[in-house]
mmCIF file of C-alpha atoms in Angstrom:
data_model
loop_
_atom_site.group_PDB
_atom_site.id
_atom_site.type_symbol
_atom_site.label_atom_id
_atom_site.label_comp_id
_atom_site.label_asym_id
_atom_site.label_seq_id
_atom_site.Cartn_x
_atom_site.Cartn_y
_atom_site.Cartn_z
ATOM 1 C CA MET J 247 132.586 52.913 -115.802
ATOM 2 C CA ARG J 248 133.670 54.880 -112.725
ATOM 3 C CA ARG J 249 131.138 55.890 -110.128
ATOM 4 C CA CYS J 250 131.610 59.037 -108.083
ATOM 5 C CA ILE J 251 130.562 59.226 -104.474
ATOM 6 C CA PRO J 252 129.139 62.647 -103.601
ATOM 7 C CA PRO J 253 131.454 64.452 -101.130
ATOM 8 C CA ALA J 254 128.717 64.799 -98.499
ATOM 9 C CA LEU J 255 128.037 61.056 -98.604
ATOM 10 C CA LEU J 256 131.735 60.277 -98.429
ATOM 11 C CA LEU J 257 132.133 62.477 -95.350
ATOM 12 C CA ALA J 258 129.107 60.858 -93.737
ATOM 13 C CA LEU J 259 130.504 57.395 -94.383
ATOM 14 C CA LEU J 260 133.913 58.349 -93.019
ATOM 15 C CA ALA J 261 132.418 59.995 -89.951
ATOM 16 C CA ALA J 262 130.018 57.145 -89.121
ATOM 17 C CA PRO J 263 132.556 55.151 -87.070
ATOM 18 C CA LEU J 264 133.403 58.301 -85.131
ATOM 19 C CA GLN J 265 129.860 58.576 -83.852
ATOM 20 C CA ALA J 266 130.150 55.257 -82.096
ATOM 21 C CA GLY J 267 133.815 55.448 -81.119
ATOM 22 C CA GLU J 268 134.685 59.071 -80.501
ATOM 23 C CA GLY J 269 131.419 60.893 -80.158
ATOM 24 C CA LYS J 270 128.705 62.620 -82.073
ATOM 25 C CA ALA J 271 130.073 66.093 -81.325
ATOM 26 C CA ARG J 272 133.325 65.286 -83.134
ATOM 27 C CA SER J 273 131.502 63.893 -86.149
ATOM 28 C CA ASP J 274 129.226 66.974 -86.216
ATOM 29 C CA TYR J 275 132.379 69.120 -86.117
ATOM 30 C CA ILE J 276 133.842 67.174 -89.037
ATOM 31 C CA LEU J 277 130.642 67.387 -91.082
ATOM 32 C CA ARG J 278 129.688 70.979 -90.318
ATOM 33 C CA CYS J 279 132.799 72.894 -89.230
ATOM 34 C CA ALA J 280 135.954 71.252 -90.561
ATOM 35 C CA GLY J 281 135.222 72.345 -94.131
ATOM 36 C CA CYS J 282 136.174 75.885 -93.099
ATOM 37 C CA HIS J 283 138.110 75.545 -89.834
ATOM 38 C CA GLY J 284 139.922 72.355 -90.835
ATOM 39 C CA MET J 285 140.626 69.256 -88.797
ATOM 40 C CA THR J 286 143.251 71.123 -86.781
ATOM 41 C CA GLY J 287 141.055 74.185 -86.136
ATOM 42 C CA GLU J 288 143.505 76.443 -87.970
ATOM 43 C CA GLY J 289 141.012 78.038 -90.392
ATOM 44 C CA THR J 290 142.395 79.950 -93.363
ATOM 45 C CA VAL J 291 143.436 83.571 -93.603
ATOM 46 C CA GLU J 292 142.636 83.483 -97.337
ATOM 47 C CA GLY J 293 139.116 82.247 -96.630
ATOM 48 C CA GLY J 294 138.567 84.688 -93.775
ATOM 49 C CA VAL J 295 138.181 81.863 -91.260
ATOM 50 C CA PRO J 296 139.981 82.516 -87.966
ATOM 51 C CA ALA J 297 141.931 79.857 -86.115
ATOM 52 C CA PHE J 298 140.608 78.264 -82.928
ATOM 53 C CA PRO J 299 143.931 77.579 -81.149
ATOM 54 C CA GLY J 300 144.893 80.510 -78.963
ATOM 55 C CA SER J 301 141.569 82.254 -79.588
ATOM 56 C CA VAL J 302 138.418 80.282 -78.916
ATOM 57 C CA GLY J 303 138.998 79.921 -75.181
ATOM 58 C CA ALA J 304 139.556 83.650 -74.754
ATOM 59 C CA ILE J 305 136.444 84.441 -76.784
ATOM 60 C CA ALA J 306 134.360 81.965 -74.767
ATOM 61 C CA GLY J 307 135.614 83.620 -71.584
ATOM 62 C CA LEU J 308 133.648 86.793 -72.374
ATOM 63 C CA ASP J 309 129.878 87.158 -72.160
ATOM 64 C CA GLU J 310 129.768 88.987 -75.491
ATOM 65 C CA GLY J 311 132.204 86.438 -76.932
ATOM 66 C CA ARG J 312 129.837 83.596 -76.133
ATOM 67 C CA THR J 313 127.025 85.456 -77.879
ATOM 68 C CA TYR J 314 129.326 86.066 -80.866
ATOM 69 C CA MET J 315 130.085 82.339 -81.078
ATOM 70 C CA MET J 316 126.365 81.572 -81.439
ATOM 71 C CA HIS J 317 126.072 83.959 -84.394
ATOM 72 C CA VAL J 318 129.021 83.003 -86.581
ATOM 73 C CA PRO J 319 127.806 81.897 -90.025
ATOM 74 C CA GLY J 320 128.753 78.252 -89.490
ATOM 75 C CA VAL J 321 126.667 78.000 -86.332
ATOM 76 C CA VAL J 322 123.730 79.885 -87.799
ATOM 77 C CA GLY J 323 123.675 77.630 -90.861
ATOM 78 C CA ALA J 324 124.635 74.349 -89.162
ATOM 79 C CA SER J 325 121.104 72.885 -89.092
ATOM 80 C CA LEU J 326 121.734 71.571 -85.591
ATOM 81 C CA GLY J 327 119.558 71.867 -82.523
ATOM 82 C CA ASN J 328 120.622 73.810 -79.456
ATOM 83 C CA ALA J 329 121.809 70.705 -77.597
ATOM 84 C CA GLN J 330 123.909 69.602 -80.572
ATOM 85 C CA ILE J 331 125.421 73.075 -80.951
ATOM 86 C CA ALA J 332 126.341 73.066 -77.261
ATOM 87 C CA GLU J 333 128.020 69.680 -77.704
ATOM 88 C CA VAL J 334 129.999 70.848 -80.751
ATOM 89 C CA MET J 335 131.042 74.067 -78.997
ATOM 90 C CA ASN J 336 132.194 72.054 -75.996
ATOM 91 C CA TYR J 337 134.118 69.728 -78.311
ATOM 92 C CA ILE J 338 135.817 72.782 -79.876
ATOM 93 C CA LEU J 339 136.639 74.212 -76.447
ATOM 94 C CA GLY J 340 137.983 70.844 -75.351
ATOM 95 C CA GLU J 341 140.230 70.569 -78.388
ATOM 96 C CA TRP J 342 141.473 74.146 -78.794
ATOM 97 C CA SER J 343 141.315 75.964 -75.465
ATOM 98 C CA ASP J 344 143.079 75.585 -72.147
ATOM 99 C CA GLY J 345 140.064 73.895 -70.562
ATOM 100 C CA SER J 346 139.137 76.795 -68.305
ATOM 101 C CA SER J 347 136.050 77.878 -70.281
ATOM 102 C CA THR J 348 132.607 77.229 -68.876
ATOM 103 C CA PRO J 349 130.870 74.560 -70.978
ATOM 104 C CA PHE J 350 127.898 75.596 -73.082
ATOM 105 C CA THR J 351 124.484 74.226 -72.162
ATOM 106 C CA GLU J 352 121.469 73.734 -74.389
ATOM 107 C CA GLU J 353 119.677 76.499 -72.498
ATOM 108 C CA GLU J 354 122.531 78.972 -72.912
ATOM 109 C CA VAL J 355 122.768 78.246 -76.627
ATOM 110 C CA ALA J 356 119.014 78.825 -77.044
ATOM 111 C CA ARG J 357 119.188 82.091 -75.089
ATOM 112 C CA ARG J 358 122.211 83.442 -76.953
ATOM 113 C CA ARG J 359 120.892 82.438 -80.378
ATOM 114 C CA ALA J 360 117.744 84.450 -79.601
ATOM 115 C CA ILE J 361 119.764 87.641 -79.021
ATOM 116 C CA PRO J 362 119.559 89.781 -82.174
ATOM 117 C CA VAL J 363 122.966 90.429 -83.758
ATOM 118 C CA ALA J 364 122.761 92.834 -86.675
ATOM 119 C CA ASP J 365 126.417 92.503 -87.718
ATOM 120 C CA VAL J 366 128.566 89.595 -86.554
ATOM 121 C CA VAL J 367 131.759 91.256 -87.825
ATOM 122 C CA THR J 368 131.098 94.332 -85.682
ATOM 123 C CA LEU J 369 130.400 92.090 -82.692
ATOM 124 C CA ARG J 370 133.685 90.236 -83.240
ATOM 125 C CA ARG J 371 135.537 93.572 -83.369
ATOM 126 C CA ALA J 372 133.997 94.506 -80.000
ATOM 127 C CA VAL J 373 135.077 91.151 -78.538
ATOM 128 C CA VAL J 374 138.615 91.633 -79.892
ATOM 129 C CA ALA J 375 138.776 95.162 -78.478
ATOM 130 C CA THR J 376 137.722 93.916 -75.034
ATOM 131 C CA LEU J 377 140.324 91.145 -75.125
ATOM 132 C CA GLU J 378 143.069 93.478 -76.356
ATOM 133 C CA ALA J 379 142.275 95.898 -73.516
ATOM 134 C CA GLU J 380 143.048 92.955 -71.213
ATOM 135 C CA GLY J 381 146.293 92.254 -73.083
ATOM 136 C CA ILE J 382 144.925 89.193 -74.876
ATOM 137 C CA TYR J 383 145.537 88.947 -78.620
ATOM 138 C CA ILE J 384 143.707 86.382 -80.732
ATOM 139 C CA ALA J 385 143.784 85.103 -84.311
ATOM 140 C CA ASP J 386 143.536 87.577 -87.152
ATOM 141 C CA TYR J 387 140.155 88.121 -88.750
ATOM 142 C CA PRO J 388 140.512 89.564 -92.251
ATOM 143 C CA TRP J 389 136.955 90.771 -92.796
ATOM 144 C CA PRO J 390 136.603 94.489 -93.431
#
């Protein structure tokens, strides 16, 4: 008789060595973000998930972009504390930006998560418009 390992348990088992060797932020990324953004941060156009490379650093360089990042569905539903979210965001910035972005702190995450955002898609459009006005073009976002 074959026994199936639930996918969440399998991911937890695979990520366990990463916590000791490569860091908790990376394992939190794998467990909570990679399902949509992938291990390479590329996302999927079909799934409406934008890519990190060439985008996340530019977004994090704007005040409104940093607020947007705290309100994307994956962050809102991540079941992580503010310090853990800051660590994961800094991991993402370290992997897929040019390194010039200011790191997130626990305090900043708490403050930005407390800012009401009625429509995250509208906020992303505003961030994109600001970047495009500066001549910066980021990954496509297929939401209406």
